[in-house]
Amino acid sequence: MESIAERMLPAPRGGGFRMEGYWVWCGSVIRGEDERYHMFASRWPKSLPMHPGWLVASEIVRAVSDTPEGPYTFQEVVLPARGAQYWDGRSTHNPHITKFGDKYLLYYMGSTHPLPDVVAGDGFGLEDPRCIVARSNKRVGLAMANSVFGPWERSDRPILPVRPNRFDSYLTSNPAPCLQEDGSVLLVYKARQYEGNVHGKMTIGAAAADSYRGPYRVLTEEPIFPPDQFHIEDPFIWKTQEGYELLAKDMEGTLCGERHGGIHAISPDGLKWQLSETPKAYSRTVLWDDGTEQTMGNLERPFLLFHDGKPTHLFAAVADGPGGFRNAENTWNMVIPLKP
């Protein structure tokens, strides 16, 4: 079977989703009841630094297109800030849209903090107390709606709280759900643990629920990828006849041969994973439909759009520049069509 990389077609330069005046990230797409394509994405104002501005000011929005390739046009803010008293009251991020029956399910990361709002030019950065508190309050949640247009029912509690003295004692984020035919869910997610008063490196866990409404229970006492071998984030999983497959961002390039490239892994049960025979899923170097190539400063948050059980498009959050969030002048969600 051809790998995702071997199936990539040239990416439309005018496709995807971007917004003037905003950093745009985390594109997740579904075909709505109107037969159009709806992208749920994260945005936050460019008056704040790209990183870590998202931790305190991101909001999930919806954009629409007649075709999977786009361009997508902004429609509305789906999960706005709703007050520091809510677990997701100051930031919503990492959207993953899916559906079961007639119910639209929007998995996401939310956070809050009790400190003053961040404003342009106030020096907000990684060492700011607002950043530190917001990072430690990252949790995975779920919003539901009967229509892709909403209204969205938000819960007063996250579906994946932290667990003291476990690998997810500090935060949970980056939800990657896989809905089964009976409505049960396998949910892969990113976590960090407390190491003293600070957080450790990123790990990947798995949870399950008998129904998408929960409750969700963590399935293993240890991360499902050994942290000393797999330094990855941004998981995306899907079900196959043989088990499960996964795309993720290779943080150091030790798995796929390219720093921040994409890995492809397989699993019989969603808990025991190994790299596929072709471990490199995609590169940060993309071919545009005008014939030019470009190595993106960042290319991550992979999301596959499926039709009749087959992946047809790869969506990714990208940044320009030489690499690294701080060097980006623009970010957007791009789309790469895949050969049948």
Coordinates of C-alpha atoms in Angstrom, one line a residue:
M1 CA 0.0 0.0 0.0
E2 CA 1.3 3.5 -0.9
S3 CA 2.3 5.7 2.0
I4 CA 0.6 9.1 2.6
A5 CA 3.8 10.8 1.2
E6 CA 3.7 8.8 -2.0
R7 CA 0.0 9.8 -2.6
M8 CA 0.5 13.5 -2.1
L9 CA -0.6 15.7 -5.0
P10 CA 0.5 19.3 -5.5
A11 CA -1.1 21.6 -2.9
P12 CA -3.2 24.5 -4.2
R13 CA -1.5 27.8 -3.3
G14 CA -4.9 29.5 -3.0
G15 CA -6.4 26.7 -0.9
G16 CA -6.7 26.2 2.8
F17 CA -7.7 28.8 5.4
R18 CA -6.0 32.0 6.5
M19 CA -7.2 35.2 8.2
E20 CA -5.7 38.7 8.0
G21 CA -4.6 39.9 11.4
Y22 CA -4.7 36.5 13.0
W23 CA -2.4 33.5 13.6
V24 CA -4.3 30.5 12.3
W25 CA -3.6 26.9 13.3
C26 CA -5.2 23.4 13.9
G27 CA -7.4 22.7 10.9
S28 CA -10.0 20.0 11.2
V29 CA -12.6 19.5 8.5
I30 CA -16.0 17.8 8.1
R31 CA -18.7 17.7 5.5
G32 CA -21.8 19.3 6.9
E33 CA -25.5 18.6 6.4
D34 CA -25.4 21.4 3.8
E35 CA -22.9 19.2 1.7
R36 CA -20.2 21.9 2.1
Y37 CA -16.9 21.5 3.9
H38 CA -16.5 23.1 7.3
M39 CA -13.1 23.7 8.8
F40 CA -12.8 24.1 12.6
A41 CA -9.6 26.0 13.4
S42 CA -7.8 27.9 16.0
R43 CA -7.0 31.6 15.7
W44 CA -5.6 34.4 18.0
P45 CA -4.6 38.0 17.2
K46 CA -1.3 38.8 15.6
S47 CA -0.9 41.6 18.1
L48 CA 0.3 38.8 20.5
P49 CA 3.3 36.5 19.8
M50 CA 2.4 33.4 17.9
H51 CA 4.0 31.3 20.6
P52 CA 2.8 31.3 23.4
G53 CA -0.1 33.7 22.5
W54 CA -2.3 30.7 21.8
L55 CA -2.2 29.6 25.4
V56 CA -4.1 32.7 26.6
A57 CA -6.0 34.0 23.6
S58 CA -6.8 31.2 21.1
E59 CA -10.5 30.7 20.1
I60 CA -12.0 28.0 17.9
V61 CA -13.7 29.2 14.7
R62 CA -15.5 27.7 11.8
A63 CA -14.8 28.4 8.1
V64 CA -16.5 27.0 5.0
S65 CA -15.7 26.0 1.4
D66 CA -17.6 24.3 -1.4
T67 CA -14.6 22.0 -2.0
P68 CA -12.2 20.3 0.4
E69 CA -9.3 22.3 -1.1
G70 CA -10.8 25.6 -0.2
P71 CA -10.2 28.5 0.1
Y72 CA -12.2 28.5 3.3
T73 CA -14.1 31.6 4.3
F74 CA -14.5 32.6 8.0
Q75 CA -18.0 32.1 9.3
E76 CA -18.1 32.4 13.1
V77 CA -16.4 32.0 16.5
V78 CA -17.5 28.6 17.7
L79 CA -16.0 28.4 21.2
P80 CA -15.2 32.0 22.4
A81 CA -13.7 33.0 25.7
R82 CA -16.3 32.6 28.5
G83 CA -14.7 33.7 31.7
A84 CA -11.8 32.7 33.9
Q85 CA -14.2 30.7 36.1
Y86 CA -14.6 28.0 33.4
W87 CA -11.9 25.4 32.8
D88 CA -11.9 26.5 29.2
G89 CA -12.7 30.1 29.9
R90 CA -9.6 31.9 28.5
S91 CA -8.4 29.7 25.6
T92 CA -9.8 27.0 23.2
H93 CA -7.4 25.2 20.9
N94 CA -6.6 21.9 19.2
P95 CA -10.1 21.4 17.6
H96 CA -10.9 17.9 16.2
I97 CA -14.3 17.7 14.6
T98 CA -16.0 14.4 14.0
K99 CA -19.6 13.0 14.0
F100 CA -21.6 10.0 15.4
G101 CA -25.1 9.6 13.9
D102 CA -26.6 13.1 13.7
K103 CA -24.4 14.5 16.5
Y104 CA -21.4 16.6 15.8
L105 CA -18.6 16.2 18.3
L106 CA -15.9 18.8 18.7
Y107 CA -13.0 17.6 20.8
Y108 CA -10.6 20.4 21.9
M109 CA -8.1 21.7 24.5
G110 CA -9.2 24.4 26.9
S111 CA -7.4 26.4 29.5
T112 CA -7.9 29.3 32.0
H113 CA -6.0 31.4 34.4
P114 CA -7.0 34.0 37.1
L115 CA -4.6 36.8 36.0
P116 CA -5.0 39.9 33.9
D117 CA -5.6 39.8 30.2
V118 CA -2.6 39.8 27.9
V119 CA -2.5 43.0 25.8
A120 CA -0.2 43.8 22.9
G121 CA 3.2 45.0 23.9
D122 CA 3.2 43.9 27.5
G123 CA 6.1 41.5 27.1
F124 CA 4.1 38.3 27.3
G125 CA 6.3 35.2 26.9
L126 CA 7.1 31.7 28.1
E127 CA 8.2 32.9 31.5
D128 CA 5.1 35.1 32.1
P129 CA 3.0 33.8 35.1
R130 CA 0.0 33.9 32.8
C131 CA 1.7 31.5 30.4
I132 CA 2.9 29.2 33.1
V133 CA -0.5 29.0 34.8
A134 CA -2.4 28.6 31.5
R135 CA -0.1 25.8 30.4
S136 CA -0.6 23.9 33.6
N137 CA -4.4 24.3 33.2
K138 CA -4.6 22.7 29.7
R139 CA -7.3 20.0 29.6
V140 CA -9.1 18.0 26.9
G141 CA -12.9 18.7 26.5
L142 CA -15.8 18.0 24.2
A143 CA -18.5 20.2 22.8
M144 CA -21.6 18.8 21.0
A145 CA -24.2 20.0 18.6
N146 CA -27.0 18.7 16.4
S147 CA -25.9 20.8 13.5
V148 CA -22.5 21.9 12.1
F149 CA -23.9 25.4 12.6
G150 CA -24.4 24.9 16.3
P151 CA -25.4 25.8 18.9
W152 CA -22.6 24.0 20.8
E153 CA -23.2 22.5 24.2
R154 CA -20.0 23.0 26.3
S155 CA -19.4 21.1 29.5
D156 CA -18.4 22.6 32.8
R157 CA -15.8 19.9 33.2
P158 CA -13.1 18.5 31.0
I159 CA -13.4 14.9 29.8
L160 CA -9.7 14.2 30.6
P161 CA -8.6 15.8 33.9
V162 CA -5.1 15.3 35.1
R163 CA -4.2 12.5 37.5
P164 CA -1.7 13.0 40.3
N165 CA 1.5 10.9 40.2
R166 CA 0.8 9.7 36.6
F167 CA 2.2 10.6 33.3
D168 CA -0.6 13.1 32.8
S169 CA -0.4 14.8 36.1
Y170 CA 0.4 18.3 34.6
L171 CA -1.7 18.6 31.5
T172 CA -3.8 16.9 28.8
S173 CA -4.2 18.3 25.3
N174 CA -4.1 17.5 21.6
P175 CA -7.1 15.1 21.5
A176 CA -7.2 12.5 18.7
P177 CA -10.5 10.6 18.9
C178 CA -11.5 7.6 16.9
L179 CA -15.3 6.8 17.0
Q180 CA -16.3 3.2 16.6
E181 CA -19.5 2.0 15.0
D182 CA -21.2 1.3 18.3
G183 CA -20.5 4.8 19.5
S184 CA -17.5 3.9 21.8
V185 CA -14.4 6.0 21.5
L186 CA -10.6 5.5 21.5
L187 CA -9.0 8.8 22.4
V188 CA -5.3 9.3 22.0
Y189 CA -3.9 12.5 23.6
K190 CA -0.8 14.4 24.6
A191 CA 0.2 14.7 28.2
R192 CA 2.9 16.0 30.5
Q193 CA 3.7 15.1 34.1
Y194 CA 4.9 17.1 37.1
E195 CA 8.6 16.6 37.8
G196 CA 9.0 18.5 41.0
N197 CA 7.5 21.9 40.4
V198 CA 7.9 21.9 36.7
H199 CA 6.6 19.8 33.8
G200 CA 8.4 16.9 32.0
K201 CA 8.6 16.1 28.3
M202 CA 5.6 15.3 26.1
T203 CA 4.1 11.9 26.2
I204 CA 1.2 10.2 24.5
G205 CA -1.6 8.4 26.3
A206 CA -4.8 6.6 25.4
A207 CA -8.3 6.7 26.9
A208 CA -11.6 5.1 26.1
A209 CA -15.3 5.6 26.6
D210 CA -18.3 3.3 26.0
S211 CA -20.1 6.3 24.6
Y212 CA -18.8 9.6 23.3
R213 CA -20.6 11.3 26.2
G214 CA -18.2 9.5 28.6
P215 CA -17.0 8.9 31.1
Y216 CA -13.5 8.6 29.6
R217 CA -11.0 6.3 31.4
V218 CA -7.2 6.2 30.8
L219 CA -6.3 2.7 29.6
T220 CA -2.6 2.4 30.6
E221 CA -0.5 3.3 33.5
E222 CA 2.4 4.3 31.2
P223 CA 2.4 6.3 27.9
I224 CA 1.5 4.2 24.9
F225 CA 4.8 5.3 23.2
P226 CA 7.9 4.8 25.3
P227 CA 9.1 8.4 25.9
D228 CA 12.8 7.5 25.6
Q229 CA 12.2 6.3 22.1
F230 CA 9.3 8.4 20.8
H231 CA 9.4 12.1 21.2
I232 CA 6.2 13.0 19.3
E233 CA 3.1 15.2 19.4
D234 CA 0.0 16.1 17.4
P235 CA -1.3 12.5 17.0
F236 CA -4.1 11.7 14.5
I237 CA -5.5 8.2 14.5
W238 CA -7.9 6.2 12.3
K239 CA -9.4 2.7 12.3
T240 CA -8.5 0.1 9.7
Q241 CA -9.4 -3.5 9.1
E242 CA -6.1 -4.5 10.8
G243 CA -6.4 -2.2 13.7
Y244 CA -5.3 1.5 13.9
E245 CA -3.0 3.9 12.1
L246 CA -1.4 7.1 13.3
L247 CA 0.2 10.2 12.1
A248 CA 2.3 12.4 14.4
K249 CA 4.9 15.1 14.5
D250 CA 8.5 13.8 14.9
M251 CA 10.0 16.4 17.4
E252 CA 13.6 15.6 16.7
G253 CA 13.7 13.6 13.4
T254 CA 15.0 10.5 15.1
L255 CA 12.0 8.4 13.8
C256 CA 11.4 9.6 10.2
G257 CA 14.7 11.2 9.5
E258 CA 13.4 14.8 9.3
R259 CA 13.0 17.2 12.3
H260 CA 9.3 18.0 12.6
G261 CA 8.4 15.7 9.7
G262 CA 5.5 13.3 10.1
I263 CA 5.7 9.7 11.3
H264 CA 3.3 6.8 10.4
A265 CA 2.7 4.1 13.0
I266 CA 0.4 1.1 13.2
S267 CA -1.2 -0.8 16.0
P268 CA -3.5 -3.9 16.3
D269 CA -5.4 -2.4 19.3
G270 CA -4.5 1.3 19.7
L271 CA -2.2 0.6 22.7
K272 CA 0.8 -1.3 21.3
W273 CA 2.3 0.8 18.5
Q274 CA 5.2 0.4 16.1
L275 CA 6.5 2.4 13.1
S276 CA 5.2 1.3 9.8
E277 CA 7.5 -0.1 7.1
T278 CA 7.6 3.4 5.6
P279 CA 7.8 5.4 8.8
K280 CA 8.0 8.9 7.1
A281 CA 4.4 10.1 6.5
Y282 CA 5.2 13.5 5.1
S283 CA 7.9 16.2 4.8
R284 CA 7.9 19.9 5.7
T285 CA 8.9 20.4 2.0
V286 CA 5.7 20.7 -0.1
L287 CA 5.1 20.9 -3.8
W288 CA 2.7 23.7 -4.8
D289 CA 0.4 23.5 -7.8
D290 CA 2.5 26.2 -9.6
G291 CA 5.4 23.8 -9.7
T292 CA 7.5 25.3 -7.0
E293 CA 8.7 23.6 -3.8
Q294 CA 8.8 25.2 -0.4
T295 CA 10.2 24.0 2.9
M296 CA 7.8 25.3 5.5
G297 CA 9.1 26.7 8.8
N298 CA 6.5 24.5 10.5
L299 CA 4.2 21.8 9.2
E300 CA 2.2 20.0 11.9
R301 CA -1.2 19.2 13.4
P302 CA -2.0 16.6 10.7
F303 CA -5.6 15.9 9.9
L304 CA -6.9 13.5 7.3
L305 CA -10.3 13.9 5.6
F306 CA -11.9 10.6 4.6
H307 CA -14.5 9.7 1.9
D308 CA -16.0 6.2 1.8
G309 CA -13.4 5.1 4.3
K310 CA -10.4 6.3 2.3
P311 CA -8.2 9.4 3.1
T312 CA -8.6 12.0 0.4
H313 CA -6.9 15.2 1.8
L314 CA -4.2 15.9 4.3
F315 CA -4.6 19.2 6.3
A316 CA -1.8 20.7 8.2
A317 CA -1.0 23.9 10.2
V318 CA 1.9 25.7 8.6
A319 CA 4.2 28.7 9.2
D320 CA 6.5 30.5 6.8
G321 CA 10.0 31.6 7.7
P322 CA 13.2 29.5 8.3
G323 CA 11.7 27.4 11.1
G324 CA 10.5 27.9 14.7
F325 CA 7.4 29.7 15.9
R326 CA 9.3 32.9 16.7
N327 CA 10.5 33.3 13.1
A328 CA 7.1 33.0 11.5
E329 CA 5.4 36.1 9.9
N330 CA 2.3 34.2 8.8
T331 CA 0.5 30.9 9.7
W332 CA -2.4 29.2 8.0
N333 CA -4.0 25.8 7.5
M334 CA -3.0 24.2 4.2
V335 CA -4.5 21.3 2.4
I336 CA -2.7 18.6 0.3
P337 CA -4.9 16.4 -2.0
L338 CA -4.1 12.7 -2.0
K339 CA -4.2 10.4 -5.0
P340 CA -7.0 7.8 -4.9

